[in-house]
XYZ file of C-alpha atoms in Angstrom:
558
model
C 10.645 -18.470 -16.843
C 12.816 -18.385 -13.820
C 16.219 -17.037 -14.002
C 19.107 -18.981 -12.180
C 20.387 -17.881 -9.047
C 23.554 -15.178 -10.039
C 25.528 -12.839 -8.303
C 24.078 -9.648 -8.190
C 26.438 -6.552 -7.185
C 24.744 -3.062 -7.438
C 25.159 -0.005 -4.828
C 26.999 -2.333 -2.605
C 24.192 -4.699 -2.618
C 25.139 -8.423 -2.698
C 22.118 -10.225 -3.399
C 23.428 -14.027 -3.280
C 24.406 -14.701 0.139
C 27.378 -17.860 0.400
C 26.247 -20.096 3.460
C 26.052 -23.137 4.984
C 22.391 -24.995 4.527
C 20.243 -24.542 7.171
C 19.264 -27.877 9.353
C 17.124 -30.662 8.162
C 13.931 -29.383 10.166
C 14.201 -25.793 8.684
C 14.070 -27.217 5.494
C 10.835 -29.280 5.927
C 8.794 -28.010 9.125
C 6.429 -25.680 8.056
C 6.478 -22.118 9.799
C 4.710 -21.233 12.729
C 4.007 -17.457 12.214
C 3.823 -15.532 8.769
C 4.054 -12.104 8.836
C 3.180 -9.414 5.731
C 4.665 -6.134 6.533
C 3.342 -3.583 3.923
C 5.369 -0.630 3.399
C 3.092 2.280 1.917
C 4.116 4.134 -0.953
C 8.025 2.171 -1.366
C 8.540 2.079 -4.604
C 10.626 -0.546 -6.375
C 13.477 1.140 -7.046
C 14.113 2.568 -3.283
C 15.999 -0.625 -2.892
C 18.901 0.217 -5.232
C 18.559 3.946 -4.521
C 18.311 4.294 -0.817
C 19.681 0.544 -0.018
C 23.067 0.895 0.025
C 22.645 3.647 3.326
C 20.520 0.581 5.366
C 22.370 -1.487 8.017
C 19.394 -3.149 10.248
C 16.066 -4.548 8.925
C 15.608 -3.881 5.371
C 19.291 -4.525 5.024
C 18.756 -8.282 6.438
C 15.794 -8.494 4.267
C 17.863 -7.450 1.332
C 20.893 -9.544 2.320
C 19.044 -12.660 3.791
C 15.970 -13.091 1.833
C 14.731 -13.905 -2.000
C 13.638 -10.590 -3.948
C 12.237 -9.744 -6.746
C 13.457 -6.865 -8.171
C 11.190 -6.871 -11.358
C 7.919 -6.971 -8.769
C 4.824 -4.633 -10.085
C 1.272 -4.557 -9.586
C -0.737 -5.086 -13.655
C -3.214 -2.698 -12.855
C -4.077 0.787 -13.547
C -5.434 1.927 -9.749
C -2.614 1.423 -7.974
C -3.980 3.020 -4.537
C -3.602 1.746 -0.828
C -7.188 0.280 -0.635
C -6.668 -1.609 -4.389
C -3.369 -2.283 -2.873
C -3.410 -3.948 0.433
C -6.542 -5.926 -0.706
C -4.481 -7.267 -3.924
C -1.549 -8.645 -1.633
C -4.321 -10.222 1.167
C -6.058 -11.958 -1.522
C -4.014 -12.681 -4.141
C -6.779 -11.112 -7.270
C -6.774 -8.069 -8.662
C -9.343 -4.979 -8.057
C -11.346 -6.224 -10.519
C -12.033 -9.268 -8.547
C -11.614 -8.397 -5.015
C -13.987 -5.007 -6.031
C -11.697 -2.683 -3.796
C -11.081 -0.480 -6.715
C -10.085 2.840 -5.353
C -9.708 4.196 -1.776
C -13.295 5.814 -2.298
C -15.992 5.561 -4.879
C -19.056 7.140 -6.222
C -21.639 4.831 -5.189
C -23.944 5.329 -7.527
C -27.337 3.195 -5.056
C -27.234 6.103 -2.627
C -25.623 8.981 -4.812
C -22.558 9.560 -2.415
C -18.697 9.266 -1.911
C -18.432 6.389 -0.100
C -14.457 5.237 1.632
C -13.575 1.418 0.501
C -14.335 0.401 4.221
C -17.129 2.090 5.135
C -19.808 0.278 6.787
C -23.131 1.902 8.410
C -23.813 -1.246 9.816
C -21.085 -1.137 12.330
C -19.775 0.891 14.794
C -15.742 2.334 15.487
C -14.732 1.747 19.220
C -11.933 3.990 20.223
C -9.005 3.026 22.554
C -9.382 5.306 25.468
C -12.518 7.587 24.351
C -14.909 7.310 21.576
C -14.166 6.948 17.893
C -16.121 8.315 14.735
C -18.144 6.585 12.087
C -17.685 2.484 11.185
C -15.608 0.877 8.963
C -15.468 -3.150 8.070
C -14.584 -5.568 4.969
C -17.970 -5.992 4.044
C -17.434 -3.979 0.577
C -13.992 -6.657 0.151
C -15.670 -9.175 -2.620
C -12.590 -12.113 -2.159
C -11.588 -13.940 0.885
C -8.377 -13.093 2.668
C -5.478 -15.442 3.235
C -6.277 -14.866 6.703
C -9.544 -15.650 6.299
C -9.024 -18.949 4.668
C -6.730 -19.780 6.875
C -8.736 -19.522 10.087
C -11.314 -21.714 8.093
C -9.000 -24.294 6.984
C -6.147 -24.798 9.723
C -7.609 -27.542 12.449
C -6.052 -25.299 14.984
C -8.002 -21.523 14.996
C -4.735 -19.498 14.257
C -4.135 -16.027 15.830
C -4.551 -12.919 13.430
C -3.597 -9.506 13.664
C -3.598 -6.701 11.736
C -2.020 -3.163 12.646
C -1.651 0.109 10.607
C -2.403 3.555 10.887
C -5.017 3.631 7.844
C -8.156 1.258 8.283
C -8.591 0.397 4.863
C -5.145 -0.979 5.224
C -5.326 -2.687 8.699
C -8.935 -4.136 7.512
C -8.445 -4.954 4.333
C -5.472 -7.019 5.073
C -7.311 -8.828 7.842
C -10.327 -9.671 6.274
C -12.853 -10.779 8.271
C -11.942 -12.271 11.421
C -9.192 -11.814 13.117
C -8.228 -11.283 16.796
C -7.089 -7.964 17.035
C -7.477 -5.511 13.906
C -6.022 -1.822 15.227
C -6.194 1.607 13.270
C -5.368 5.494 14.450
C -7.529 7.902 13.413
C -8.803 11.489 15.242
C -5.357 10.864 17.912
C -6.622 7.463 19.308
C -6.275 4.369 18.004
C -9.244 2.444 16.680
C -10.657 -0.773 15.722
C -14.387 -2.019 15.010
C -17.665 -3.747 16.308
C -17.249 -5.509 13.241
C -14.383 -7.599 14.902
C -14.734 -7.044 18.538
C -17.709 -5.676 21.175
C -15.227 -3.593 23.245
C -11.457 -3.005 23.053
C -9.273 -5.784 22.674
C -7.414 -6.161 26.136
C -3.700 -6.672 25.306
C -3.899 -3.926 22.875
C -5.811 -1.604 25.332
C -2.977 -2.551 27.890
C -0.134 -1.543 25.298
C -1.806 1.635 24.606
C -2.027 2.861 28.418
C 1.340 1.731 28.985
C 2.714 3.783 25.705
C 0.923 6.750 25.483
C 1.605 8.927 21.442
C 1.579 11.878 24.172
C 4.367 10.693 25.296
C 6.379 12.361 21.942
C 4.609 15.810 22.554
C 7.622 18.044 22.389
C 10.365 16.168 21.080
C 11.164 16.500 17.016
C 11.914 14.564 14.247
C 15.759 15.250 13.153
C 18.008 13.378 10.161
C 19.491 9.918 11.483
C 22.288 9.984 8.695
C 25.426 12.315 8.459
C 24.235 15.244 6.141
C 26.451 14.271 3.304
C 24.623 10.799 3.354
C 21.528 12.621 2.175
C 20.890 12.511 -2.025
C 19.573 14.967 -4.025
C 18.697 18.821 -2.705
C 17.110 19.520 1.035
C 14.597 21.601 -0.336
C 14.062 21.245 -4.070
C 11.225 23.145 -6.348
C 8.310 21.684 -6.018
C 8.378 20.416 -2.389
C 6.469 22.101 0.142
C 6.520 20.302 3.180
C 2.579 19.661 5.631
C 0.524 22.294 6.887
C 2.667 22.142 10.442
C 6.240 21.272 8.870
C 8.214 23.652 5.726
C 10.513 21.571 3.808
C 13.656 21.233 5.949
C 14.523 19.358 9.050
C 13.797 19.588 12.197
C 10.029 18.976 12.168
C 8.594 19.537 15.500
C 5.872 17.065 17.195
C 3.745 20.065 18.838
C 1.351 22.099 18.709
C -0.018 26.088 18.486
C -2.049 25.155 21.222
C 0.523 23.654 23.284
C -1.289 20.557 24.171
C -1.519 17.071 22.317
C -4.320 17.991 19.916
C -5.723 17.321 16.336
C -2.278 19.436 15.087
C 0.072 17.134 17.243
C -1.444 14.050 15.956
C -1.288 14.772 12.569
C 2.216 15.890 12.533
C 2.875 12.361 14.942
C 1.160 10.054 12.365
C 3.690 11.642 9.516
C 6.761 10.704 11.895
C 9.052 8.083 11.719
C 7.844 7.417 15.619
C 4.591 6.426 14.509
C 6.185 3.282 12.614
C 8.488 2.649 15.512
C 5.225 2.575 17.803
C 3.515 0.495 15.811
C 6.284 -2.225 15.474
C 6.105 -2.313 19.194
C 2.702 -3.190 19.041
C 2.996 -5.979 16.880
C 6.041 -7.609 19.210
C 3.255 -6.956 22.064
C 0.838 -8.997 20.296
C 3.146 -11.707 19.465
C 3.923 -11.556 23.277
C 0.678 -11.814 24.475
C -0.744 -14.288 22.436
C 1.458 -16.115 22.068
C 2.047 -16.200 18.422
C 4.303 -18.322 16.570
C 4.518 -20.449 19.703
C 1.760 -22.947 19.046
C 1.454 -25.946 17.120
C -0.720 -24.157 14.614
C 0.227 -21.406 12.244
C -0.329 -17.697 12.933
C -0.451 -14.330 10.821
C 0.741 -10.908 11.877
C 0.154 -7.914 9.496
C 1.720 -4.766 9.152
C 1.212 -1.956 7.210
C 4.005 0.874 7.717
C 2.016 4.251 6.062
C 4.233 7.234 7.284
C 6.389 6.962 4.152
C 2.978 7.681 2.304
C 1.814 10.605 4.324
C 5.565 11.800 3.881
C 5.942 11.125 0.513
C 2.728 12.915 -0.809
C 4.227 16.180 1.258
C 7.870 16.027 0.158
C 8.461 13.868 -3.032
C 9.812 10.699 -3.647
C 13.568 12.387 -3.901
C 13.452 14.310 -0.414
C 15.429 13.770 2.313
C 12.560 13.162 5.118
C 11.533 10.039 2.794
C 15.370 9.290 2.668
C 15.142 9.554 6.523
C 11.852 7.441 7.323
C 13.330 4.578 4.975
C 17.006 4.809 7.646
C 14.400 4.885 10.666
C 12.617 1.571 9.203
C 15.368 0.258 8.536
C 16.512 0.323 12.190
C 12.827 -0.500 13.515
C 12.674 -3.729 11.488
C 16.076 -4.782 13.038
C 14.697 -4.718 16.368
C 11.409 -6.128 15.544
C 13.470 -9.194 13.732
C 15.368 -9.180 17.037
C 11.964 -9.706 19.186
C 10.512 -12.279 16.787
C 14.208 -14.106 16.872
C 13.736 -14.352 20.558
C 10.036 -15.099 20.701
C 8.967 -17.132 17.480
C 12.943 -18.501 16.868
C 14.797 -17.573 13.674
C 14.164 -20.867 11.741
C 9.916 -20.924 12.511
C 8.719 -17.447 10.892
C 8.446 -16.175 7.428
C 8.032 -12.641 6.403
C 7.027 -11.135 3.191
C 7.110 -7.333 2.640
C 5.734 -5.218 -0.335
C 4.439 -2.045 -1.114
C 0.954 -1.144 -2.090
C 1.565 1.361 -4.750
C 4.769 3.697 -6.050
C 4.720 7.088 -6.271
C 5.386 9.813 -8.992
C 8.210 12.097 -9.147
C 6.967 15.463 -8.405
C 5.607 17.128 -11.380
C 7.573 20.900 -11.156
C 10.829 18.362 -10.800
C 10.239 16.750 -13.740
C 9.879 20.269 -15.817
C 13.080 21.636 -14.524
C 14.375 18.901 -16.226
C 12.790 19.639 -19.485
C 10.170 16.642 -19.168
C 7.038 17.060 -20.489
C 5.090 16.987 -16.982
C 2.280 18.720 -15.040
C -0.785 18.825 -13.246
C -4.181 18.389 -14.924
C -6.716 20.844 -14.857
C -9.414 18.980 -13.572
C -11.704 21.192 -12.039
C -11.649 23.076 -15.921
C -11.848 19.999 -17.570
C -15.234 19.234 -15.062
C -16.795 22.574 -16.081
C -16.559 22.156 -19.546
C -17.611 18.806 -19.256
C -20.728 19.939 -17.284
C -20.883 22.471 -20.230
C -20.902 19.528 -23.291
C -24.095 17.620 -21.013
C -25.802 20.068 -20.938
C -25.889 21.374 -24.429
C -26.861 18.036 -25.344
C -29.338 16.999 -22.701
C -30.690 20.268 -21.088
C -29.758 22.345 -17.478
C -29.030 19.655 -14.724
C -25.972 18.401 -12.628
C -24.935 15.382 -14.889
C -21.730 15.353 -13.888
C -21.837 13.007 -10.509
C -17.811 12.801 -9.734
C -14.255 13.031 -10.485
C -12.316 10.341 -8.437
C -8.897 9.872 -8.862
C -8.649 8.453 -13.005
C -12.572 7.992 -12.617
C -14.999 9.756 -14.097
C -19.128 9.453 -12.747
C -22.190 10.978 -14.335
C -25.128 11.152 -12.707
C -27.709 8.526 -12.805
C -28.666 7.815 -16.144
C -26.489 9.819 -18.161
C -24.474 7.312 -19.763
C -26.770 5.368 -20.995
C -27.815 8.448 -22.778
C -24.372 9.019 -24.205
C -24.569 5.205 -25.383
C -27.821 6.164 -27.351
C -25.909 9.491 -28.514
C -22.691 8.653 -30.137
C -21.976 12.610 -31.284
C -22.572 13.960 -27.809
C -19.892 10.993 -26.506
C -17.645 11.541 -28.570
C -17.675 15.591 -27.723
C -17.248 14.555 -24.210
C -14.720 12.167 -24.968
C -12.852 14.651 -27.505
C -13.577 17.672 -24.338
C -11.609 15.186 -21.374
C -8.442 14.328 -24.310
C -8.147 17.581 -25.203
C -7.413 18.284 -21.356
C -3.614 19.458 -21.215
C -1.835 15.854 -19.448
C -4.251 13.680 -20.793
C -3.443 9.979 -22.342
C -6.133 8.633 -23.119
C -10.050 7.723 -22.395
C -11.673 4.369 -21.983
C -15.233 3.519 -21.828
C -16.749 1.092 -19.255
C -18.850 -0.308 -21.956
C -15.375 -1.473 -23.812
C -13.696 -2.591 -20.484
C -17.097 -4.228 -19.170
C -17.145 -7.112 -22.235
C -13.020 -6.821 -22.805
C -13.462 -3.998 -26.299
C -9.847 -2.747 -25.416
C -7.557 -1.114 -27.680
C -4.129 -2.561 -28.025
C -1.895 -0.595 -25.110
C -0.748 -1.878 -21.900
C -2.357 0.776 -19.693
C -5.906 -0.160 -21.004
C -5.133 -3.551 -20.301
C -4.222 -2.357 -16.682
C -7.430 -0.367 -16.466
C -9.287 -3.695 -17.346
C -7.705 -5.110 -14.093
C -9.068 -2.537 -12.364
C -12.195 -2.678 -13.505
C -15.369 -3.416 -11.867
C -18.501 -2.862 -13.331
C -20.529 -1.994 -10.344
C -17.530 0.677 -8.808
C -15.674 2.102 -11.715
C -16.509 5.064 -12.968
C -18.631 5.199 -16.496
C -15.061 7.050 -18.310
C -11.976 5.672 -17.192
C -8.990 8.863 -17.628
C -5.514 7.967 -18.673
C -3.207 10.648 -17.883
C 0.650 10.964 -19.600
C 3.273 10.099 -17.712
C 4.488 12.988 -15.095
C 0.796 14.564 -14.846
C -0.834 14.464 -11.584
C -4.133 14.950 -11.578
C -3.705 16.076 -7.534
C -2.771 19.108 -5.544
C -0.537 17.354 -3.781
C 3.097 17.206 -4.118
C 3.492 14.013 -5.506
C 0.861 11.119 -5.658
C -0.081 7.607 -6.993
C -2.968 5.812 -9.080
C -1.505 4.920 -12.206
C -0.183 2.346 -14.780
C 3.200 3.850 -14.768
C 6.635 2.072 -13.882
C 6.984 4.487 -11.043
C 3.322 3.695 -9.480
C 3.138 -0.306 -10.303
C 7.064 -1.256 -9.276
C 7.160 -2.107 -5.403
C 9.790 -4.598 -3.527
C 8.572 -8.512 -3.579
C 11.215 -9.797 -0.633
C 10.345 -12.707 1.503
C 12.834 -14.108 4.321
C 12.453 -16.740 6.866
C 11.812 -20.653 7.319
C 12.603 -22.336 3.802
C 13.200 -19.531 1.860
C 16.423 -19.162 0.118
C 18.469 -15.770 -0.478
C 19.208 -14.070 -3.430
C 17.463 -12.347 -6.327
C 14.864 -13.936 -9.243
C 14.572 -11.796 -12.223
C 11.179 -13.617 -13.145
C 7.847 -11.482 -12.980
C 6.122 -11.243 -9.564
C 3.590 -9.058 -7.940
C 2.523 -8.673 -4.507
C -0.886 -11.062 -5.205
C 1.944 -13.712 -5.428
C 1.885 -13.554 -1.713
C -1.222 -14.886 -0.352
C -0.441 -17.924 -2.444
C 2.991 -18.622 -1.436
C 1.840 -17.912 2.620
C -1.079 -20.815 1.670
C 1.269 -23.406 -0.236
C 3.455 -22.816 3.534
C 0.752 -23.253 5.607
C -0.715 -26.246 3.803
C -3.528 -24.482 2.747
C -5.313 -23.787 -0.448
C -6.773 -20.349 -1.659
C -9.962 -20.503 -3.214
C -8.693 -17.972 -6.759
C -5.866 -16.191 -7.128
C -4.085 -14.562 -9.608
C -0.751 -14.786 -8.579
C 1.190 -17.569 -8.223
C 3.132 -19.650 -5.266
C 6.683 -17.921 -6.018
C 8.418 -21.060 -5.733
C 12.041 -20.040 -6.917
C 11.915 -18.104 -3.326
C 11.762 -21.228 -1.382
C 13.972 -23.751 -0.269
C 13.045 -27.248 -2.495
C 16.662 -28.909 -2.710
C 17.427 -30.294 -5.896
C 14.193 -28.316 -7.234
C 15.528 -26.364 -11.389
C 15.482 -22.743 -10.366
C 15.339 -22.906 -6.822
C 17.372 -19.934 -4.973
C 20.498 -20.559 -2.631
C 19.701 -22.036 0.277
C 20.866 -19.659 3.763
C 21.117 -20.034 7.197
C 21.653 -16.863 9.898
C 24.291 -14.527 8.393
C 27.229 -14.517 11.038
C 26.406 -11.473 14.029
């Protein structure tokens, strides 16, 4: 049910903006670029925290655009790979199979990463570049890949990030320019391309990362701007950086090395650089400027690598959100100039939340923690083998997945004591929810709770793991300071804003998720996707006289 278009005041946030209607062609031309940007890691509920401190780019989107504040992804593996795939397709893991970042693969008895591809090769932007990575594991096509098939006129498709299961993934499989950095250079593969792509080589040598050696990443806001303590328990900070500001871009060595590019790639520079690049490729070719339509992709991931390190309630993510928020106004400014104001439409999400650090949470008297997984492993290990004799039956823990070696399920299926001793072992695990087995989720055997229901969605047969771990809220089953991968409010919520060429402004309370996306790009491209399971979010666009529809907008005065 859609909820009519209201006035919405929160943190200084107006979310229905009064203005005149745009012209008759906005209304009824159809856009000329699209753009997704993905933000890694922003969880929902950054908007009403951190919005009210944002005066650029994620303040127009906020201001200017239709959101949907109630946004979430249904699904238990809420991970960038799962992620980027769900809002590129528009189906869920257990469709598009990209059910974790990494898998056991069970064929060749190995981690394998949700890109990997021996049958291709990386080529590195100014030297050479390790391993090969591809969408050949993606099981759904990409909006971008049904609209290159569909569109009379080939559009132009790019995809940038700094992760390759992000920049791939929302590609799909062809595109003109799909760009990654990985071991300090920036990457892309013979999957898409038999050397480097020119314009982006070009870019590159004209904009060297080097070029940051030396300087450091300081706080953009006035100090009293910052919430919440600089350095609270729990936080810890990288392996270069301790958990206050400044954080240097250098090295021990004193030369741009693996140490400098690491601590670069966790900067707020690294999504300024990468916003550059995308205005280059919209410069050079030429997108948005045709008669056809185009797609540029985006993923932002420094608020990931920062948020793992320092917590959702730190002030370096605080800081990258300010930073974006100033990048985004000048890369609206570029596309203003180049694509015009009234012919582009931009959606941005997030791929996953994050978790409030565990030690936070028990400072607060929560009941919170990390799970003992390595103990829970070995006594696992223990329970196989009193039942089935010595041996490593215990394949792999992976993220909420658990993988016994080849054939050892199916002997737990024909042993119902020993399964439920392992079963009993896992829930009697300190932080532990629940367990599911794949046998339930493979024919739809689920008990009656939301979060198995999400597990279902994340579900493939041929991927998941053979026992499917539900942790309690506020346990991490990670090292790390905070992390992601769960059914929780705090993983699923993520922002659902789109702004642009017939779309209204304001706010719909009705449910969305970022697979709603690729349907609404296709319905304004006048094309059709072949499945989804989202929907074309059409309270967001401009359909006068439509029940439901949002305000319409035109440019908010400068």
């Amino acid at each position: 049910m859609l909820i009519p278009p209201r006035l919405v005041v929160g943190l200084g946030l107006v979310a229905v903006l009064a203005a005149a209607p745009p012209s008759a062609s906005a209304q009824t031309a159809p856009p000329t670029l699209l753009v997704l940007l993905s933000v890694d890691q922003m969880r929902g509920d950054y908007v009403e925290r951190y919005g009210h401190q944002w005066t650029g780019g994620l303040r127009r989107l906020v201001d200017e655009g239709a959101r949907f504040p109630l946004a979430s992804f249904p699904y238990q593996n809420t991970v960038t790979c799962a992620g980027h795939a769900t809002m590129s397709t528009g189906v869920f893991p257990a469709t598009h199979g990209m059910v974790l970042n990494a898998w056991w693969d069970r064929a060749s008895a190995q981690q394998i990463s949700c890109t990997h591809d021996p049958g291709v090769t990386n080529i590195g932007y100014g030297g050479a570049a390790k391993g090969g990575d591809s969408p050949h594991r993606l099981l759904a096509a990409t909006f971008a890949d049904e609209l290159r098939t569909q569109l009379p006129v080939t559009p132009r498709i790019v995809s940038l990030s700094m992760k390759a299961r992000s920049a791939i993934a929302m590609a799909g499989r062809r595109a003109d320019a799909v760009v990654w950095f990985a071991d300090g250079r920036w990457t892309t593969s013979s999957y898409y391309t038999r050397e480097p792509v020119s314009f982006v080589a070009r870019f590159i040598e004209a904009n060297p990362v080097e070029r940051d050696y030396g300087s450091a990443w300081t706080k953009l806001l006035p100090e009293a701007a910052y919430l919440f303590d600089e350095a609270p328990v729990g936080e810890r900070g990288t392996r270069a950086w301790g958990p206050t500001f400044p954080h240097a871009l250098a090295s021990p060595s004193g030369q741009a090395d693996a140490d400098f590019y690491a601590s670069w790639s966790t900067s707020p520079q690294a999504d300024a650089y990468l916003a550059r690049l995308g205005i280059a490729s919209v410069e050079a070719l030429g997108m948005g400027r045709g008669p056809g339509v185009d797609f540029l992709a985006l993923s932002f991931s420094v608020l990931d690598t920062v948020g793992h390190a320092y917590g959702p309630r730190s002030h370096e993510v605080q800081d990258v959100l300010a930073r974006l928020d100033r990048t985004l106004a000048g890369f609206f400014a570029d596309l203003d100039r180049l694509v015009g104001r009234d012919r582009y439409v931009v959606a941005l999400t997030g791929d996953h939340g994050v978790a409030p650090v565990p030690e936070q949470m028990e400072a607060a008297g929560m009941d919170a923690g990390r799970v003992p997984a390595k103990e829970y492993a070995a006594r696992l290990q223990a329970v196989l083998e009193r039942h089935f004799g010595p041996g490593t039956h215990l394949a792999s823990l992976t993220y909420t997945d658990v993988y016994f070696a080849a054939g050892i399920y199916d002997r737990l299926l024909a042993a119902p004591q020993a399964m439920r001793e392992v079963i009993a072992e896992i829930e009697a695990t300190p932080g532990i929810h629940r367990v599911l087995r794949s046998d339930d989720l493979a024919v739809g055997r689920l008990p009656d709770d939301p979060l198995a229901r999400s597990a279902s969605l994340s579900y493939h047969r041929n991927r998941s793991g053979d026992l499917i771990v539900i942790p309690r809220p506020f346990w991490l089953n990670s090292t790390a300071v905070s992390t992601h991968g769960t059914g929780y409010e705090y993983d699923t919520r993520v922002p659902v804003i789109l702004m642009g060429a017939r779309v209204g402004a304001g706010v719909s309370l009705a449910p969305a998720t970022p697979a709603d996306i690729p349907p609404t790009f296709a319905y304004l491209a006048g094309i059709t996707m072949a499945r989804t399971d989202g929907r074309v979010l059409t309270d967001a666009l401009l359909a006068p006289g439509a029940p439901g529809a949002l305000p319409q907008k035109t440019a908010s005065p400068q």
